[in-house]
Tab-separated table of C-alpha atoms and ligand atoms in Angstrom:
chain	number	residue	atom	x	y	z
K	10	MET	CA	-19.434	-2.681	18.032
K	11	ALA	CA	-18.049	-2.743	14.540
K	12	GLN	CA	-14.832	-0.821	14.454
K	13	LYS	CA	-14.219	2.064	12.124
K	14	LEU	CA	-10.902	2.596	10.423
K	15	ASP	CA	-9.778	6.212	10.636
K	16	PRO	CA	-6.784	7.191	8.503
K	17	TRP	CA	-5.984	10.254	10.628
K	18	LYS	CA	-6.395	8.905	14.153
K	19	SER	CA	-4.350	5.703	13.970
K	20	THR	CA	-6.840	3.529	15.794
K	21	GLU	CA	-5.299	0.533	17.470
K	22	ILE	CA	-6.483	-2.620	15.749
K	23	SER	CA	-6.813	-5.385	18.303
K	24	ASP	CA	-7.945	-8.161	16.026
K	25	TYR	CA	-6.820	-8.133	12.417
K	26	SER	CA	-8.886	-11.161	11.476
K	27	LYS	CA	-12.051	-9.090	12.046
K	28	LEU	CA	-11.109	-6.940	9.081
K	29	PHE	CA	-11.894	-9.840	6.784
K	30	GLU	CA	-15.552	-10.131	7.740
K	31	GLU	CA	-16.194	-6.496	8.548
K	32	PHE	CA	-14.576	-4.889	5.535
K	33	GLY	CA	-14.171	-7.632	2.972
K	34	ILE	CA	-10.395	-7.563	2.973
K	35	GLN	CA	-9.127	-10.905	1.618
K	36	PRO	CA	-6.563	-13.015	3.513
K	37	PHE	CA	-3.113	-12.624	1.964
K	38	ALA	CA	-2.390	-16.300	2.632
K	39	GLU	CA	-4.648	-17.105	-0.331
K	40	VAL	CA	-2.349	-15.410	-2.843
K	41	LEU	CA	0.971	-16.129	-1.147
K	42	ASP	CA	1.673	-19.300	-3.099
K	43	ALA	CA	1.145	-17.520	-6.402
K	44	LEU	CA	4.287	-15.442	-5.767
K	45	PRO	CA	7.625	-16.857	-6.899
K	46	ASP	CA	9.629	-15.259	-4.065
K	47	PRO	CA	7.445	-13.540	-1.459
K	48	HIS	CA	8.803	-10.831	0.830
K	49	LYS	CA	9.523	-11.822	4.433
K	50	TYR	CA	6.638	-9.607	5.601
K	51	MET	CA	4.354	-11.758	3.477
K	52	LYS	CA	5.758	-15.086	4.636
K	53	ARG	CA	5.602	-13.991	8.272
K	54	GLY	CA	1.967	-12.885	8.096
K	55	ILE	CA	2.798	-9.212	8.657
K	56	VAL	CA	1.216	-8.460	5.295
K	57	PHE	CA	-2.048	-10.138	6.226
K	58	GLY	CA	-4.644	-8.941	3.731
K	59	HIS	CA	-5.296	-7.711	0.218
K	60	ARG	CA	-7.825	-6.520	-2.287
K	61	GLY	CA	-7.542	-7.599	-5.900
K	62	TYR	CA	-3.972	-8.919	-5.580
K	63	GLU	CA	-4.393	-11.836	-8.005
K	64	MET	CA	-3.513	-9.636	-10.987
K	65	ILE	CA	-0.341	-8.427	-9.249
K	66	ALA	CA	0.826	-11.960	-8.449
K	67	ASP	CA	0.124	-12.812	-12.087
K	68	ALA	CA	2.107	-9.796	-13.331
K	69	ILE	CA	5.088	-10.663	-11.125
K	70	LYS	CA	5.062	-14.313	-12.062
K	71	ASN	CA	4.654	-13.750	-15.776
K	72	LYS	CA	6.867	-10.678	-15.917
K	73	LYS	CA	4.100	-8.385	-17.101
K	74	PRO	CA	4.233	-4.646	-16.374
K	75	PHE	CA	2.682	-3.303	-13.174
K	76	VAL	CA	2.985	-0.244	-10.964
K	77	ILE	CA	3.785	-0.167	-7.269
K	78	LEU	CA	2.411	3.042	-5.846
K	79	ASP	CA	2.638	4.550	-2.398
K	80	GLY	CA	2.331	7.862	-0.658
K	81	PHE	CA	3.963	9.303	2.446
K	82	MET	CA	2.643	12.200	4.444
K	83	PRO	CA	5.723	14.310	5.245
K	84	THR	CA	4.823	15.442	8.735
K	85	GLY	CA	7.571	14.143	10.992
K	86	LYS	CA	10.383	11.694	11.191
K	87	ALA	CA	10.323	8.595	9.022
K	88	HIS	CA	10.351	5.642	11.420
K	89	PHE	CA	10.342	1.854	11.347
K	90	GLY	CA	6.635	1.810	10.478
K	91	HIS	CA	7.458	3.702	7.281
K	92	LYS	CA	10.396	1.381	6.695
K	93	MET	CA	7.888	-1.456	6.288
K	94	VAL	CA	6.313	0.299	3.331
K	95	MET	CA	9.698	1.331	1.949
K	96	ASP	CA	11.055	-2.229	2.135
K	97	GLN	CA	8.056	-3.449	0.182
K	98	ILE	CA	8.502	-0.762	-2.487
K	99	VAL	CA	12.128	-1.797	-2.952
K	100	TRP	CA	11.097	-5.450	-3.118
K	101	TYR	CA	8.436	-4.761	-5.767
K	102	GLN	CA	11.009	-2.870	-7.801
K	103	LYS	CA	13.200	-5.991	-7.771
K	104	GLN	CA	10.154	-7.993	-8.904
K	105	GLY	CA	9.925	-5.784	-11.994
K	106	GLY	CA	7.452	-3.140	-10.824
K	107	ILE	CA	7.457	0.484	-11.961
K	108	VAL	CA	7.763	2.556	-8.783
K	109	VAL	CA	5.641	5.672	-8.274
K	110	VAL	CA	5.915	7.456	-4.921
K	111	GLY	CA	3.947	10.525	-3.947
K	112	MET	CA	4.883	12.898	-1.159
K	113	ALA	CA	1.508	13.802	0.297
K	114	ASP	CA	2.315	17.428	1.028
K	115	CYS	CA	-1.239	18.534	0.170
K	116	GLU	CA	-2.542	16.184	2.858
K	117	ALA	CA	0.110	17.269	5.377
K	118	HIS	CA	-0.671	20.930	4.681
K	119	ALA	CA	-4.439	20.463	4.839
K	120	VAL	CA	-4.725	18.007	7.727
K	121	ARG	CA	-1.670	18.719	9.882
K	122	GLY	CA	-1.120	22.382	9.058
K	123	LEU	CA	2.515	22.128	7.973
K	124	SER	CA	3.865	24.846	5.675
K	125	TRP	CA	4.823	23.912	2.126
K	126	GLU	CA	8.495	24.521	2.935
K	127	GLU	CA	8.363	22.198	5.939
K	128	CYS	CA	6.679	19.530	3.832
K	129	ARG	CA	9.346	19.820	1.176
K	130	GLN	CA	12.198	19.580	3.659
K	131	ILE	CA	10.728	16.685	5.636
K	132	GLY	CA	9.707	14.924	2.441
K	133	VAL	CA	13.219	14.972	1.052
K	134	GLU	CA	15.353	14.720	4.186
K	135	GLU	CA	13.304	12.111	6.019
K	136	TYR	CA	11.377	10.090	3.459
K	137	ILE	CA	13.051	10.254	0.074
K	138	THR	CA	16.596	9.852	1.401
K	139	SER	CA	15.472	6.906	3.546
K	140	LEU	CA	13.858	5.219	0.570
K	141	ILE	CA	17.045	5.622	-1.444
K	142	ALA	CA	19.151	4.421	1.483
K	143	LEU	CA	16.982	1.316	1.764
K	144	GLY	CA	17.802	0.426	-1.828
K	145	LEU	CA	15.429	2.179	-4.209
K	146	GLN	CA	17.001	2.468	-7.672
K	147	PRO	CA	16.384	5.442	-9.974
K	148	GLU	CA	15.475	3.351	-13.027
K	149	ASN	CA	11.718	3.009	-13.515
K	150	THR	CA	11.067	5.239	-10.525
K	151	ARG	CA	9.061	8.452	-10.325
K	152	ILE	CA	8.908	10.446	-7.102
K	153	TYR	CA	6.726	13.549	-6.946
K	154	PHE	CA	5.190	16.013	-4.514
K	155	GLN	CA	1.394	16.202	-4.792
K	156	SER	CA	1.450	20.007	-4.874
K	157	GLU	CA	3.772	19.959	-7.888
K	158	CYS	CA	2.043	17.286	-9.926
K	159	GLN	CA	-0.579	18.937	-12.119
K	160	PRO	CA	-1.993	15.668	-13.523
K	161	VAL	CA	-2.661	14.469	-9.963
K	162	LYS	CA	-4.397	17.715	-9.048
K	163	ASP	CA	-6.470	17.703	-12.248
K	164	LEU	CA	-7.492	14.094	-11.731
K	165	ALA	CA	-8.387	14.802	-8.080
K	166	PHE	CA	-10.796	17.472	-9.300
K	167	GLU	CA	-12.293	15.071	-11.823
K	168	LEU	CA	-12.726	12.313	-9.213
K	169	GLY	CA	-14.747	14.842	-7.222
K	170	THR	CA	-17.495	14.490	-9.830
K	171	LYS	CA	-18.183	10.975	-8.513
K	172	VAL	CA	-18.340	11.512	-4.731
K	173	ASN	CA	-20.696	13.658	-2.737
K	174	PHE	CA	-20.498	15.035	0.767
K	175	SER	CA	-22.771	12.417	2.334
K	176	GLU	CA	-20.567	9.606	1.085
K	177	MET	CA	-17.423	11.304	2.411
K	178	ALA	CA	-19.129	11.983	5.730
K	179	ALA	CA	-20.225	8.353	6.052
K	180	ILE	CA	-16.730	7.034	5.361
K	181	TYR	CA	-14.605	9.510	7.313
K	182	GLY	CA	-17.004	11.052	9.814
K	183	PHE	CA	-16.617	14.477	8.185
K	184	SER	CA	-18.914	17.184	9.511
K	185	GLY	CA	-19.751	20.810	8.875
K	186	GLU	CA	-16.514	21.760	10.638
K	187	THR	CA	-14.249	19.738	8.349
K	188	HIS	CA	-12.069	21.937	6.188
K	189	LEU	CA	-12.630	21.641	2.473
K	190	ALA	CA	-8.892	21.164	1.863
K	191	HIS	CA	-9.054	18.072	4.083
K	192	MET	CA	-11.760	16.629	1.841
K	193	VAL	CA	-9.791	17.570	-1.257
K	194	SER	CA	-6.786	15.713	0.142
K	195	VAL	CA	-8.866	12.519	0.094
K	196	LEU	CA	-9.519	13.007	-3.615
K	197	THR	CA	-5.836	13.778	-4.080
K	198	GLN	CA	-4.937	10.423	-2.552
K	199	GLY	CA	-7.359	8.772	-4.969
K	200	ALA	CA	-5.619	10.621	-7.779
K	201	ASP	CA	-2.220	9.481	-6.473
K	202	ILE	CA	-3.418	5.922	-6.784
K	203	LEU	CA	-5.043	6.255	-10.221
K	204	HIS	CA	-2.981	8.815	-12.135
K	205	SER	CA	-0.284	6.380	-13.332
K	206	GLN	CA	-2.990	4.871	-15.535
K	207	LEU	CA	-3.545	8.103	-17.465
K	208	PRO	CA	-2.494	7.982	-21.123
K	209	GLU	CA	0.353	10.447	-20.401
K	210	PHE	CA	1.859	7.936	-17.930
K	211	GLU	CA	1.488	4.155	-18.285
K	212	GLY	CA	-2.096	3.953	-19.522
K	213	PRO	CA	-4.329	1.265	-17.951
K	214	ILE	CA	-2.058	-1.014	-15.923
K	215	PRO	CA	-2.326	-3.072	-12.723
K	216	VAL	CA	-1.354	-0.983	-9.691
K	217	VAL	CA	-0.678	-2.236	-6.168
K	218	VAL	CA	-0.759	-0.023	-3.083
K	219	PRO	CA	0.791	-1.509	0.079
K	220	VAL	CA	-0.600	0.251	3.151
K	221	GLY	CA	-1.406	-0.154	6.812
K	222	ALA	CA	-4.974	-1.238	7.493
K	223	ASP	CA	-5.905	2.300	8.612
K	224	GLN	CA	-5.682	3.409	4.978
K	225	ASP	CA	-8.313	0.957	3.760
K	226	PRO	CA	-11.127	3.561	3.651
K	227	HIS	CA	-9.106	5.441	1.024
K	228	ILE	CA	-8.524	2.261	-0.941
K	229	ARG	CA	-12.167	1.253	-0.935
K	230	LEU	CA	-13.263	4.713	-1.970
K	231	THR	CA	-10.682	4.862	-4.759
K	232	ARG	CA	-11.625	1.428	-6.111
K	233	ASP	CA	-15.252	2.503	-6.064
K	234	ILE	CA	-14.580	5.809	-7.842
K	235	ALA	CA	-12.383	4.076	-10.431
K	236	SER	CA	-15.207	1.784	-11.455
K	237	LYS	CA	-17.640	4.720	-11.530
K	238	MET	CA	-15.294	6.606	-13.848
K	239	ASN	CA	-15.067	3.722	-16.300
K	240	MET	CA	-17.409	3.622	-19.290
K	241	PHE	CA	-17.808	-0.138	-19.481
K	242	LEU	CA	-18.216	-2.968	-17.047
K	243	ILE	CA	-17.426	-6.550	-18.008
K	244	GLU	CA	-19.400	-9.196	-16.148
K	245	ARG	CA	-19.560	-12.970	-16.134
K	246	ARG	CA	-23.179	-14.119	-16.285
K	247	GLU	CA	-25.005	-17.401	-16.171
K	248	ASP	CA	-28.009	-18.397	-18.231
K	249	GLN	CA	-30.841	-19.179	-15.757
K	250	LYS	CA	-32.215	-22.051	-17.812
K	251	THR	CA	-29.206	-23.784	-19.291
K	252	GLY	CA	-26.631	-22.802	-16.646
K	253	SER	CA	-24.159	-21.941	-19.379
K	254	LYS	CA	-21.795	-19.044	-18.780
K	255	TYR	CA	-21.368	-15.993	-20.985
K	256	TRP	CA	-19.835	-12.529	-20.882
K	257	SER	CA	-21.749	-9.320	-20.733
K	258	VAL	CA	-20.403	-5.812	-21.379
K	259	ARG	CA	-22.405	-2.999	-19.839
K	260	GLY	CA	-22.002	0.532	-21.129
K	261	LYS	CA	-22.914	2.330	-17.940
K	262	ASN	CA	-21.154	5.575	-18.873
K	263	ALA	CA	-20.588	5.005	-22.539
K	264	PRO	CA	-21.381	7.577	-25.210
K	265	GLU	CA	-24.020	6.876	-27.869
K	266	GLY	CA	-23.007	4.225	-30.330
K	267	ALA	CA	-19.978	2.982	-28.394
K	268	LEU	CA	-21.561	-0.344	-27.502
K	269	LYS	CA	-22.495	-0.872	-31.106
K	270	GLU	CA	-18.884	-0.307	-32.096
K	271	ILE	CA	-17.723	-2.874	-29.577
K	272	GLU	CA	-20.186	-5.330	-31.004
K	273	LYS	CA	-18.762	-4.740	-34.478
K	274	LEU	CA	-15.202	-5.205	-33.215
K	275	LEU	CA	-16.266	-8.479	-31.600
K	276	ARG	CA	-17.895	-9.741	-34.781
K	277	ASP	CA	-14.983	-8.698	-36.987
K	278	GLY	CA	-12.335	-10.044	-34.651
K	279	PHE	CA	-13.976	-13.143	-33.182
K	280	GLY	CA	-17.007	-13.908	-35.359
K	281	GLY	CA	-14.870	-16.269	-37.384
K	282	ALA	CA	-14.039	-18.135	-34.193
K	283	GLY	CA	-17.746	-18.635	-33.562
K	284	VAL	CA	-18.324	-15.848	-31.045
K	285	GLN	CA	-21.887	-14.537	-31.104
K	286	THR	CA	-23.259	-11.308	-29.729
K	287	LYS	CA	-26.618	-9.942	-28.681
K	288	LEU	CA	-26.871	-6.179	-28.362
K	289	SER	CA	-29.512	-4.532	-26.211
K	290	LYS	CA	-29.862	-0.932	-25.154
K	291	GLU	CA	-27.369	-0.971	-22.303
K	292	HIS	CA	-25.358	-4.109	-22.716
K	293	ILE	CA	-23.975	-6.720	-25.085
K	294	ASP	CA	-24.159	-10.409	-24.234
K	295	ILE	CA	-21.333	-12.439	-25.687
K	296	PHE	CA	-21.467	-16.193	-26.268
K	297	GLY	CA	-18.750	-18.541	-27.407
K	298	ASN	CA	-15.045	-18.822	-27.142
K	299	ILE	CA	-13.414	-15.563	-26.125
K	300	SER	CA	-11.063	-15.276	-23.176
K	301	GLU	CA	-11.407	-12.708	-20.434
K	302	ALA	CA	-8.043	-11.219	-21.456
K	303	GLU	CA	-9.117	-10.836	-25.087
K	304	LEU	CA	-12.413	-9.224	-24.152
K	305	THR	CA	-10.782	-6.913	-21.600
K	306	GLU	CA	-8.237	-5.754	-24.160
K	307	LEU	CA	-10.886	-5.065	-26.780
K	308	VAL	CA	-13.135	-3.139	-24.396
K	309	LYS	CA	-10.189	-1.186	-22.997
K	310	ASN	CA	-9.139	-0.016	-26.454
K	311	ALA	CA	-12.691	0.982	-27.316
K	312	GLU	CA	-12.962	2.968	-24.088
K	313	LEU	CA	-9.652	4.746	-24.676
K	314	ALA	CA	-10.713	5.567	-28.238
K	315	HIS	CA	-13.767	7.299	-26.770
K	316	GLY	CA	-11.703	9.349	-24.350
K	317	GLY	CA	-12.461	7.160	-21.316
K	318	TYR	CA	-9.993	6.085	-18.632
K	319	ALA	CA	-10.436	2.308	-18.667
K	320	PHE	CA	-8.924	2.142	-15.172
K	321	VAL	CA	-7.808	-1.238	-13.941
K	322	ILE	CA	-9.265	-1.341	-10.415
K	323	PRO	CA	-6.210	-0.873	-8.156
K	324	ALA	CA	-5.070	-3.621	-5.790
K	325	SER	CA	-3.873	-3.167	-2.228
K	326	THR	CA	-2.160	-5.049	0.561
K	327	TYR	CA	-2.482	-4.454	4.287
K	328	HIS	CA	0.180	-4.875	6.919
K	329	ARG	CA	0.018	-5.053	10.680
K	330	PHE	CA	1.653	-2.374	12.769
K	331	MET	CA	4.420	-2.938	15.250
K	332	SER	CA	3.584	-2.053	18.812
K	333	GLY	CA	5.532	0.639	20.582
K	334	LEU	CA	8.753	-0.162	22.436
K	335	THR	CA	7.163	1.190	25.603
K	336	GLY	CA	4.134	-1.118	25.197
K	337	GLY	CA	0.850	-0.061	23.619
K	338	LYS	CA	0.786	1.956	20.460
K	339	MET	CA	3.812	3.320	18.652
K	340	SER	CA	3.367	7.057	18.730
K	341	SER	CA	5.489	10.004	17.695
K	342	SER	CA	4.327	11.835	20.812
K	343	ILE	CA	6.065	9.179	22.962
K	344	PRO	CA	9.699	9.395	21.743
K	345	ASP	CA	10.795	6.201	23.509
K	346	SER	CA	8.029	4.203	21.832
K	347	ASN	CA	9.630	4.367	18.403
K	348	ILE	CA	12.907	4.716	16.571
K	349	ALA	CA	13.369	7.114	13.658
K	350	LEU	CA	15.317	6.020	10.602
K	351	SER	CA	17.478	9.121	11.016
K	352	GLU	CA	18.107	8.413	14.693
K	353	ASP	CA	21.518	8.275	16.316
K	354	PRO	CA	22.391	4.548	16.512
K	355	LYS	CA	23.428	4.759	20.170
K	356	SER	CA	20.199	6.438	21.202
K	357	ALA	CA	18.228	3.737	19.357
K	358	ALA	CA	20.172	1.019	21.174
K	359	LYS	CA	19.327	2.677	24.502
K	360	LYS	CA	15.622	2.693	23.663
K	361	ILE	CA	15.782	-1.039	23.049
K	362	MET	CA	17.521	-1.646	26.376
K	363	LYS	CA	14.597	0.162	28.047
K	364	ALA	CA	11.895	-1.540	25.977
K	365	LYS	CA	8.953	-3.482	27.335
K	366	THR	CA	9.484	-7.227	26.942
K	367	GLY	CA	7.550	-10.388	27.578
K	368	GLY	CA	9.877	-11.222	30.461
K	369	ARG	CA	8.851	-12.453	33.899
K	370	GLU	CA	8.972	-10.768	37.287
K	371	SER	CA	12.258	-12.301	38.314
K	372	ALA	CA	15.226	-14.055	36.710
K	373	GLU	CA	14.382	-17.304	38.545
K	374	GLU	CA	10.832	-17.234	37.296
K	375	GLN	CA	11.992	-16.598	33.748
K	376	ARG	CA	14.535	-19.436	33.833
K	377	GLU	CA	11.760	-21.697	34.991
K	378	LEU	CA	8.813	-20.549	32.850
K	379	GLY	CA	10.576	-18.899	29.919
K	380	GLY	CA	9.644	-15.536	28.438
K	381	GLU	CA	6.605	-14.662	26.348
K	382	PHE	CA	7.934	-13.508	23.009
K	383	ASP	CA	4.439	-13.030	21.621
K	384	LYS	CA	3.987	-10.170	24.105
K	385	CYS	CA	7.423	-8.679	23.541
K	386	SER	CA	8.253	-5.531	21.594
K	387	VAL	CA	11.877	-6.644	21.212
K	388	TYR	CA	10.773	-9.863	19.574
K	389	GLU	CA	8.640	-7.780	17.233
K	390	LEU	CA	11.756	-5.888	16.193
K	391	TYR	CA	13.337	-9.205	15.237
K	392	LEU	CA	10.208	-10.314	13.446
K	393	PHE	CA	9.758	-7.112	11.447
K	394	HIS	CA	13.242	-5.729	10.994
K	395	LEU	CA	16.257	-7.336	12.576
K	396	THR	CA	16.595	-10.576	10.674
K	397	ASP	CA	15.782	-11.938	7.235
K	398	ASP	CA	16.737	-15.413	8.377
K	399	ASP	CA	13.768	-17.453	9.604
K	400	ASN	CA	16.044	-19.867	11.472
K	401	GLU	CA	17.463	-17.026	13.494
K	402	LEU	CA	13.949	-15.904	14.308
K	403	ILE	CA	13.019	-19.388	15.474
K	404	GLN	CA	16.159	-19.468	17.611
K	405	VAL	CA	15.085	-16.248	19.349
K	406	GLN	CA	11.731	-17.874	20.073
K	407	LYS	CA	13.334	-21.031	21.426
K	408	ASP	CA	15.841	-19.187	23.604
K	409	CYS	CA	13.000	-17.120	24.960
K	410	THR	CA	10.473	-19.832	25.766
K	411	SER	CA	13.091	-22.190	27.197
K	412	GLY	CA	14.374	-19.526	29.557
K	413	ASN	CA	17.912	-20.169	28.293
K	414	ILE	CA	18.373	-16.485	27.643
K	415	LEU	CA	17.074	-13.701	29.825
K	416	CYS	CA	15.695	-10.442	28.505
K	417	GLY	CA	18.807	-8.412	29.292
K	418	GLU	CA	20.963	-10.543	27.034
K	419	CYS	CA	18.286	-10.801	24.361
K	420	LYS	CA	17.793	-7.030	24.325
K	421	LYS	CA	21.528	-6.471	24.129
K	422	LYS	CA	21.710	-8.600	20.978
K	423	ALA	CA	18.821	-6.722	19.423
K	424	ALA	CA	20.333	-3.381	20.421
K	425	ASP	CA	23.669	-4.315	18.823
K	426	LYS	CA	21.937	-5.349	15.635
K	427	MET	CA	19.937	-2.152	15.582
K	428	GLU	CA	23.033	-0.059	16.182
K	429	ALA	CA	24.861	-1.734	13.306
K	430	PHE	CA	21.860	-1.395	11.016
K	431	LEU	CA	21.384	2.299	11.744
K	432	THR	CA	25.096	3.095	11.473
K	433	ASP	CA	25.053	1.656	7.980
K	434	LEU	CA	21.750	3.336	7.136
K	435	GLN	CA	22.924	6.776	8.303
K	436	GLN	CA	25.885	6.483	5.970
K	437	LYS	CA	23.596	5.535	3.092
K	438	ARG	CA	21.165	8.323	3.949
K	439	GLU	CA	24.050	10.802	3.688
K	440	GLU	CA	25.033	9.386	0.302
K	441	ALA	CA	21.391	9.560	-0.794
K	442	PHE	CA	21.520	13.358	-0.739
K	443	ASP	CA	23.999	13.217	-3.624
K	444	LYS	CA	21.762	10.822	-5.530
K	445	LEU	CA	18.659	13.038	-5.393
K	446	PRO	CA	19.194	14.454	-8.921
K	447	LEU	CA	19.127	10.891	-10.308
K	448	PHE	CA	15.573	10.710	-8.964
K	449	GLY	CA	14.677	14.054	-10.499
K	450	ILE	CA	14.631	15.787	-7.113
K	451	ASP	CA	16.015	19.285	-7.105
K	452	TYR	CA	16.969	20.133	-3.514
K	453	VAL	CA	19.430	22.353	-1.733
K	454	ARG	CA	20.237	21.209	1.783
K	455	LYS	CA	20.101	23.924	4.428
S	511	LIG	N1	-2.665	9.123	3.560
S	511	LIG	C1	-1.405	8.429	3.588
S	511	LIG	C2	-0.810	8.512	5.015
S	511	LIG	O1	-1.369	9.160	5.853
S	511	LIG	C3	-0.416	8.973	2.609
S	511	LIG	C4	-0.804	8.809	1.179
S	511	LIG	C5	-1.094	9.817	0.301
S	511	LIG	C6	-0.934	7.591	0.442
S	511	LIG	N2	-1.356	9.332	-0.925
S	511	LIG	C7	-1.266	7.974	-0.883
S	511	LIG	C8	-0.773	6.239	0.769
S	511	LIG	C9	-1.454	7.021	-1.870
S	511	LIG	C10	-0.978	5.282	-0.233
S	511	LIG	C11	-1.327	5.694	-1.546
S	511	LIG	O2	0.204	7.952	5.280
S	512	SF4	FE1	11.457	-10.711	24.569
S	512	SF4	FE2	13.859	-11.754	24.338
S	512	SF4	FE3	12.777	-11.360	26.760
S	512	SF4	FE4	11.828	-13.273	25.187
S	512	SF4	S1	13.877	-13.159	26.078
S	512	SF4	S2	10.627	-11.801	26.320
S	512	SF4	S3	12.071	-12.321	23.148
S	512	SF4	S4	13.365	-9.796	25.255
């Protein structure tokens, strides 16, 4: 049976490669080489998929502006799963991205029933301080709470003009019992993703949203709504007879006369360069030498002049999840299965010493056969979090498969690393409270 991705139930995904055929997610490997200095999650295949990433790779490489946007639902402790998103945000900032981070308190309130005060406290004390501790800089950064961001709420309402109940029900399994605020929170997430492109923020700009695969339904819906909101659609067409290629601009939502204006702009600007146009009722066909970038720019400006949005369809990346330290899924209802970023370093080390490994029944057997790191949650900690050095990672693999090192020793090393990492992070999280005003966050600690 085809699997369904549910953003609120954290379904376990057994086979990530299926997501390519079933949902049309593209393999990240295809765009990896276009990046000058990819993040370790990308090189290690943890970020495995994308939609529309080419424009982001292009922006990074050619130092063009782009936005990195993410949202966190402030419902509980920030853990190492959230750290994966946070690390990527910090990395994109270093690559020149403008950082926009939303605290999804509307979603937490609507879906998980947390009070606004709880959302605020968890949002700041767990998520925002962790992000700052992991290296987020205040320059070119905007952090907001959904409930306090009027443009997001207004845009969410507007996006609601393009989706009906049947579509929502088909995507999310909503029924007559689903609370309306839950449905609104879906639109709010769409607005999170799109609002940076409003004229009062950056205007139309490439946006990338790194998420876990469970969030893909939101991404697909938002990409779909964005194109429905736009007035014009640019398409590459091919002449049936001659096989020659040309551009076509469709005015699917455009006001009277707007297409005609675009045609005039094309003639005035590119007629001299031999570009020819043919206007029909709903589209203009364009022949001759005009680049995609030139055409896009012209159409964008015309759309903005007519009060349209001219959204650039947002891009996304998808990462795999770590499994829980106790085996199976990482879950906040099983405390030993995960480690919080605010956790006491000693307690985290203990969890690692108890973790499920890919070790054998007995020491003799392990010396003989070696361990199975690909079934080991401790190895996953190395892979995701404990080392940036690929050689060190390979050494862990070798020591494991050769049986040179047994799990006890291997776990001890990981536990020591974790303890050192968290000791440092706790210090930085403390310091982050003093930096909150630099990020425009007004907060009094209780
Ligand atoms: N729904 C996301 C979660 O459960 C949080 C979120 C809200 C989000 N708005 C977003 C994620 C925008 C990415 C982009 O974690
Ligand atoms: Fe895991 Fe290390 Fe044991 Fe190998 S030796 S199974 S990597 S804990």
